[in-house]
Short mmCIF file of C-alpha atoms in Angstrom, two decimals:
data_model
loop_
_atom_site.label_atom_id
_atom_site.label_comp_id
_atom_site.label_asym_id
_atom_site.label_seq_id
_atom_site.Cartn_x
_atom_site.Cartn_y
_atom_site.Cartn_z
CA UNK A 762 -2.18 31.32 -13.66
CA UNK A 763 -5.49 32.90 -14.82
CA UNK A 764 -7.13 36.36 -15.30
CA UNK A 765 -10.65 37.27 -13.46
CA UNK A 766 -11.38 38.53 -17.24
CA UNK A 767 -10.42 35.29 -19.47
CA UNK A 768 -7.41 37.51 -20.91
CA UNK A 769 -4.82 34.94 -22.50
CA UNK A 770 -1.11 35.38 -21.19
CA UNK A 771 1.80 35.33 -23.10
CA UNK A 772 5.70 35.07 -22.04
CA UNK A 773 7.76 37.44 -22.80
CA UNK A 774 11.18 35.80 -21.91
CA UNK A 775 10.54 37.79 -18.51
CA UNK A 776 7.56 37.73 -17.00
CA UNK A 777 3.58 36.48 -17.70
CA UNK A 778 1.67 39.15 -19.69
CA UNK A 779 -1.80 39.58 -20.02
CA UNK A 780 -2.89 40.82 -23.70
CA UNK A 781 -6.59 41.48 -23.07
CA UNK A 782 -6.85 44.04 -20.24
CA UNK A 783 -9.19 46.86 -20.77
CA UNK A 784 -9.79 45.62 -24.25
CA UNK A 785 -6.65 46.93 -25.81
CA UNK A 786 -3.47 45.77 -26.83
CA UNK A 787 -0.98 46.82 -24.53
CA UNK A 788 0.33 44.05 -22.20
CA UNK A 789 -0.06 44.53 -18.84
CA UNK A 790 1.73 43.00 -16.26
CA UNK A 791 -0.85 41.34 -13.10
CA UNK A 792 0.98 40.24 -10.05
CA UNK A 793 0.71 37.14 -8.68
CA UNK A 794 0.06 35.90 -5.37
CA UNK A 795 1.55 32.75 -3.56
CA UNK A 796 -1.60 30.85 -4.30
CA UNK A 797 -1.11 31.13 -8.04
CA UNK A 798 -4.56 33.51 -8.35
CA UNK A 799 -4.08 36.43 -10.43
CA UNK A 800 -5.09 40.12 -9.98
CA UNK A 801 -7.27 41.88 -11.87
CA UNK A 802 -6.01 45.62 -12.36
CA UNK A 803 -7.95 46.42 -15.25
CA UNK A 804 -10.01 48.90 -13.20
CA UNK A 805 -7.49 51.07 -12.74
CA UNK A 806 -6.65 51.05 -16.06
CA UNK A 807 -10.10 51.56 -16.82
CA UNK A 808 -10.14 54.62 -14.58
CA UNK A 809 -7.05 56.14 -16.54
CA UNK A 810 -9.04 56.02 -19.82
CA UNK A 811 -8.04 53.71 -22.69
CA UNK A 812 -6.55 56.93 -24.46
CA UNK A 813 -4.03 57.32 -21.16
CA UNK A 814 -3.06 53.50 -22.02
CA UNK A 815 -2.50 53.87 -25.91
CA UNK A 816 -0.65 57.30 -25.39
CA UNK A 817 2.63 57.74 -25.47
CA UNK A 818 3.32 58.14 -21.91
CA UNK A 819 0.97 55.39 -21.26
CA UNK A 820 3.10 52.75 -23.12
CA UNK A 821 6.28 54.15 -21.37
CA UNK A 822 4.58 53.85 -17.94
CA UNK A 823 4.14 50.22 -19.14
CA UNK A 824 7.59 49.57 -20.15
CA UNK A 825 8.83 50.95 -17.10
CA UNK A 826 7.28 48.68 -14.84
CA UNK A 827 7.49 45.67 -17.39
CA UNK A 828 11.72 46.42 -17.08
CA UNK A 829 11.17 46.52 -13.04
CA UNK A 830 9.41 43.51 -13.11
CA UNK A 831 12.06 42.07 -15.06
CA UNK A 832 14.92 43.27 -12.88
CA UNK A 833 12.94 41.98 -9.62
CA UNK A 834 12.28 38.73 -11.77
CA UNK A 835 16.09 37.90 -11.78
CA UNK A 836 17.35 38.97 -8.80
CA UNK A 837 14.59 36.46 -7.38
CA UNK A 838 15.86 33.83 -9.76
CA UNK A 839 19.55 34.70 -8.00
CA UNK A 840 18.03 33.95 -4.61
CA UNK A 841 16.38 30.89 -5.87
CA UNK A 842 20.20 29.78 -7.04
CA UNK A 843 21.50 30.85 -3.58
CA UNK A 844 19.15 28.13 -1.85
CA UNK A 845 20.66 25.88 -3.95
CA UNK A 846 23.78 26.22 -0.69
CA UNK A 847 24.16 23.35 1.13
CA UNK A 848 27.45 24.90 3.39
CA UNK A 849 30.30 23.28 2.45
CA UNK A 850 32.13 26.55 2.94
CA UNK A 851 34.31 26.20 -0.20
CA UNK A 852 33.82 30.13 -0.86
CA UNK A 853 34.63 30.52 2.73
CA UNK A 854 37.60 28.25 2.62
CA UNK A 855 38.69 29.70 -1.05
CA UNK A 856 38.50 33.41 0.17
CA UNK A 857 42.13 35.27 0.77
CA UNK A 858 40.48 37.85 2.18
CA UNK A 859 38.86 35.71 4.88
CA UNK A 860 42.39 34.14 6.13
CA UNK A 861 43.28 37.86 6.69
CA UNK A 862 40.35 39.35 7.69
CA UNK A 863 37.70 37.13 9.65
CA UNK A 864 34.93 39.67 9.28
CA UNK A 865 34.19 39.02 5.67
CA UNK A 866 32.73 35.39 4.82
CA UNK A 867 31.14 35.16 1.54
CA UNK A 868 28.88 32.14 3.02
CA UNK A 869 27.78 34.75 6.05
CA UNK A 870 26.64 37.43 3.79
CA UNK A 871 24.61 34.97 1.53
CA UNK A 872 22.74 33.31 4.21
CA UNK A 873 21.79 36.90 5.32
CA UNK A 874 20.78 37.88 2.22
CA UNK A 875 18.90 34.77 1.81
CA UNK A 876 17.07 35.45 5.43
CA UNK A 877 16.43 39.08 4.45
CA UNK A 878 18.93 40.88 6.48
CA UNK A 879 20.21 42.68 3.09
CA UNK A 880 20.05 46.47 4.68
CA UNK A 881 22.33 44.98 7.06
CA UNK A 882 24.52 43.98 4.48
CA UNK A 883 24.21 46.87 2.93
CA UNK A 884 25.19 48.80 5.50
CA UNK A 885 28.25 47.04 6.42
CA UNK A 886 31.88 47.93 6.00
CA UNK A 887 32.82 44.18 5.75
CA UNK A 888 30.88 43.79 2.22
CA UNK A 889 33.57 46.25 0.73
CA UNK A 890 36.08 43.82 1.60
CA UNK A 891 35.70 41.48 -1.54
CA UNK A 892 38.28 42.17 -4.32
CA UNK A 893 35.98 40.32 -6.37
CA UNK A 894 38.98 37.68 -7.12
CA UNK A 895 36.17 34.98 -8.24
CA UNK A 896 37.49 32.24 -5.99
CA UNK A 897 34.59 31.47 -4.29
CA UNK A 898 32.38 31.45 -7.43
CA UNK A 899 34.59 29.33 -9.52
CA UNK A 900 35.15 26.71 -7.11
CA UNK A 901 31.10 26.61 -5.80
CA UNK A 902 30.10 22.87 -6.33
CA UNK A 903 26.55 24.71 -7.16
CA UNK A 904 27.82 27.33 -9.07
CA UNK A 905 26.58 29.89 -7.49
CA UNK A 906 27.32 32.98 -8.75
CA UNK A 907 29.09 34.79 -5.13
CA UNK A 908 31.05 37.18 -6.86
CA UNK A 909 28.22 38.49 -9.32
CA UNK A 910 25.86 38.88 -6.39
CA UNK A 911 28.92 40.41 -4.31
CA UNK A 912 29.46 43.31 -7.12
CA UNK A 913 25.49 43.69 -7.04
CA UNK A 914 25.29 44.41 -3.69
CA UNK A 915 28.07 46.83 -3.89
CA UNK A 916 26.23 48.95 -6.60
CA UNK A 917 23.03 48.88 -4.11
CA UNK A 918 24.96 50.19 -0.93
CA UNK A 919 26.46 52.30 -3.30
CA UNK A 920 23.26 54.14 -4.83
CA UNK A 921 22.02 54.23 -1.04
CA UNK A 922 25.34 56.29 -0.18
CA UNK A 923 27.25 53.80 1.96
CA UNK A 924 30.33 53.12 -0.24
CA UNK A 925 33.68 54.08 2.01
CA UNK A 926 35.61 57.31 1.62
CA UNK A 927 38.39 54.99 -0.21
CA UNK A 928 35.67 54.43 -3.44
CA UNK A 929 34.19 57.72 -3.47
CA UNK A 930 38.03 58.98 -3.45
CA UNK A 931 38.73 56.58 -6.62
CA UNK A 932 35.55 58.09 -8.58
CA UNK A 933 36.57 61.61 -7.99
CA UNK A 934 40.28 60.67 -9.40
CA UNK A 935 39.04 58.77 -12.28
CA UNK A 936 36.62 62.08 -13.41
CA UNK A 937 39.49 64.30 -12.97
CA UNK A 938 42.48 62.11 -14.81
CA UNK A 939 40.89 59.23 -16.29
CA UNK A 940 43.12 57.36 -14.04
CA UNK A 941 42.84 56.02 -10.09
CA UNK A 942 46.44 57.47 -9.58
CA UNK A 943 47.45 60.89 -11.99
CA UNK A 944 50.59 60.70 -14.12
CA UNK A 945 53.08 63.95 -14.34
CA UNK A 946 55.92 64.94 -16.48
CA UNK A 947 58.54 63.23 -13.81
CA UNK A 948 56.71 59.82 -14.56
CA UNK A 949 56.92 59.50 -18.28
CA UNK A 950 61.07 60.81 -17.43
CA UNK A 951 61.27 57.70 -15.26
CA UNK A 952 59.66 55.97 -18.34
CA UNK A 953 61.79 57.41 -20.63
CA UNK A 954 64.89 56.07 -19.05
CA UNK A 955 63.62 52.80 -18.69
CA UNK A 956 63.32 52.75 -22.43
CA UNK A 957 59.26 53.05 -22.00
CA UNK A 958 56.83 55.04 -24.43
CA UNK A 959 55.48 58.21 -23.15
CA UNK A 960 52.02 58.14 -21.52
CA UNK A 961 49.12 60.74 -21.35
CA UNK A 962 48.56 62.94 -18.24
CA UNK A 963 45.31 62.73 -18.94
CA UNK A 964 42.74 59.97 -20.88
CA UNK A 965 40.08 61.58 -21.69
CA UNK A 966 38.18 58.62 -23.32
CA UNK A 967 37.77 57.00 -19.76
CA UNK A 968 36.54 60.12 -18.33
CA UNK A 969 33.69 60.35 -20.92
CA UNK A 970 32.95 56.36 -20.29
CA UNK A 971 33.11 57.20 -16.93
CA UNK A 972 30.56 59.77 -16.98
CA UNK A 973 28.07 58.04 -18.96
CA UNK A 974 28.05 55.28 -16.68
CA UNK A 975 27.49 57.08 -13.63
CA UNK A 976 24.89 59.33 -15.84
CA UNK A 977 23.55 55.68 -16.48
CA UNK A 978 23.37 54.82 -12.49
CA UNK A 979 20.77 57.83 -11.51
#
């Protein structure tokens, strides 16, 4: 790869950066094509003003799209591992949930991710079926990792709104009590006669994790 300006690149450990666009400091990240040229956005950045770039703002504008890069970076790299499938259908044969339920197959949901039918996926009841056991990915001969990739897609249908009423349910319980099923005075009795140490109704250390993490998903 090569700039249209003679800027050097550097890696980053994520992505190519050019260090010489618009004469200042700030790496910039320039796309790529498929033919290995290399875009030359520095009028743009030229247009914003060189005091835009070395503001503030500017360098989180930067970062932001240097961490999107990033993220896009490696879940390319996890579609580059998924070609590495050459169907054997061990994750297909190693599923339980498969044997029971012939709708989910772990090796039909990668090859439509891999053919870019992933808003069908997304969409899908069938995706929720995985109890993320790690079956499949443990035994893959490639090492693929299904179950990784499984959870990923979860998190996407779930930003987009299409998690069942069963999750959403579980959230709602788990703000409340800290807990997916609540705990009462006639519990810690049963407990109590078993010879078992008394338990909180409520934990609220999980419902403050809780709500930084799904602070952290917006």
């Amino acid at each position: 790869m090569w700039c249209k300006r003679g800027g050097d690149f550097v890696w980053n450990s994520r992505t190519w950066l050019c260090t010489t666009v618009c004469g200042t400091d700030q790496p910039v990240f320039l796309e790529a094509s498929r033919w290995g040229w290399v875009f030359d956005n520095s009028r743009k950045c030229r247009e914003r003003g060189r005091s835009s770039m070395n503001s503030e703002s500017g360098k989180h504008r930067v970062r932001a799209k240097l961490e999107t890069r990033a993220q896009e970076l490696t879940e390319r790299l996890e579609l580059q591992s998924v070609r590495s499938c050459y169907i054997c259908r061990t994750c297909t044969s190693s599923c339980p949930v498969t044997f029971i339920d012939p709708r989910f197959n772990p090796l039909a949901i990668l090859r439509m991710v891999l053919y870019g039918k992933i808003e069908e996926v997304l969409n899908s009841d069938f995706l929720w079926l995985c109890t993320s056991c790690y079956s499949c990915q443990e035994r893959c001969p490639q090492e693929i990792p299904i179950a990784d990739i499984m959870t990923k897609l979860k998190n996407k249908a779930f930003k987009l709104g299409n998690a069942p009423v069963g999750v959403r349910a579980q959230m709602d319980i788990i703000k409340k009590a800290g807990r997916t099923y609540p705990l009462d005075d006639f519990d810690n009795k049963k407990r109590a006669k078993a010879g078992l140490p008394e338990l909180p109704t409520s934990c609220d250390v999980v419902k403050t994790l809780f709500e930084s993490e799904t602070e952290s998903l917006k």
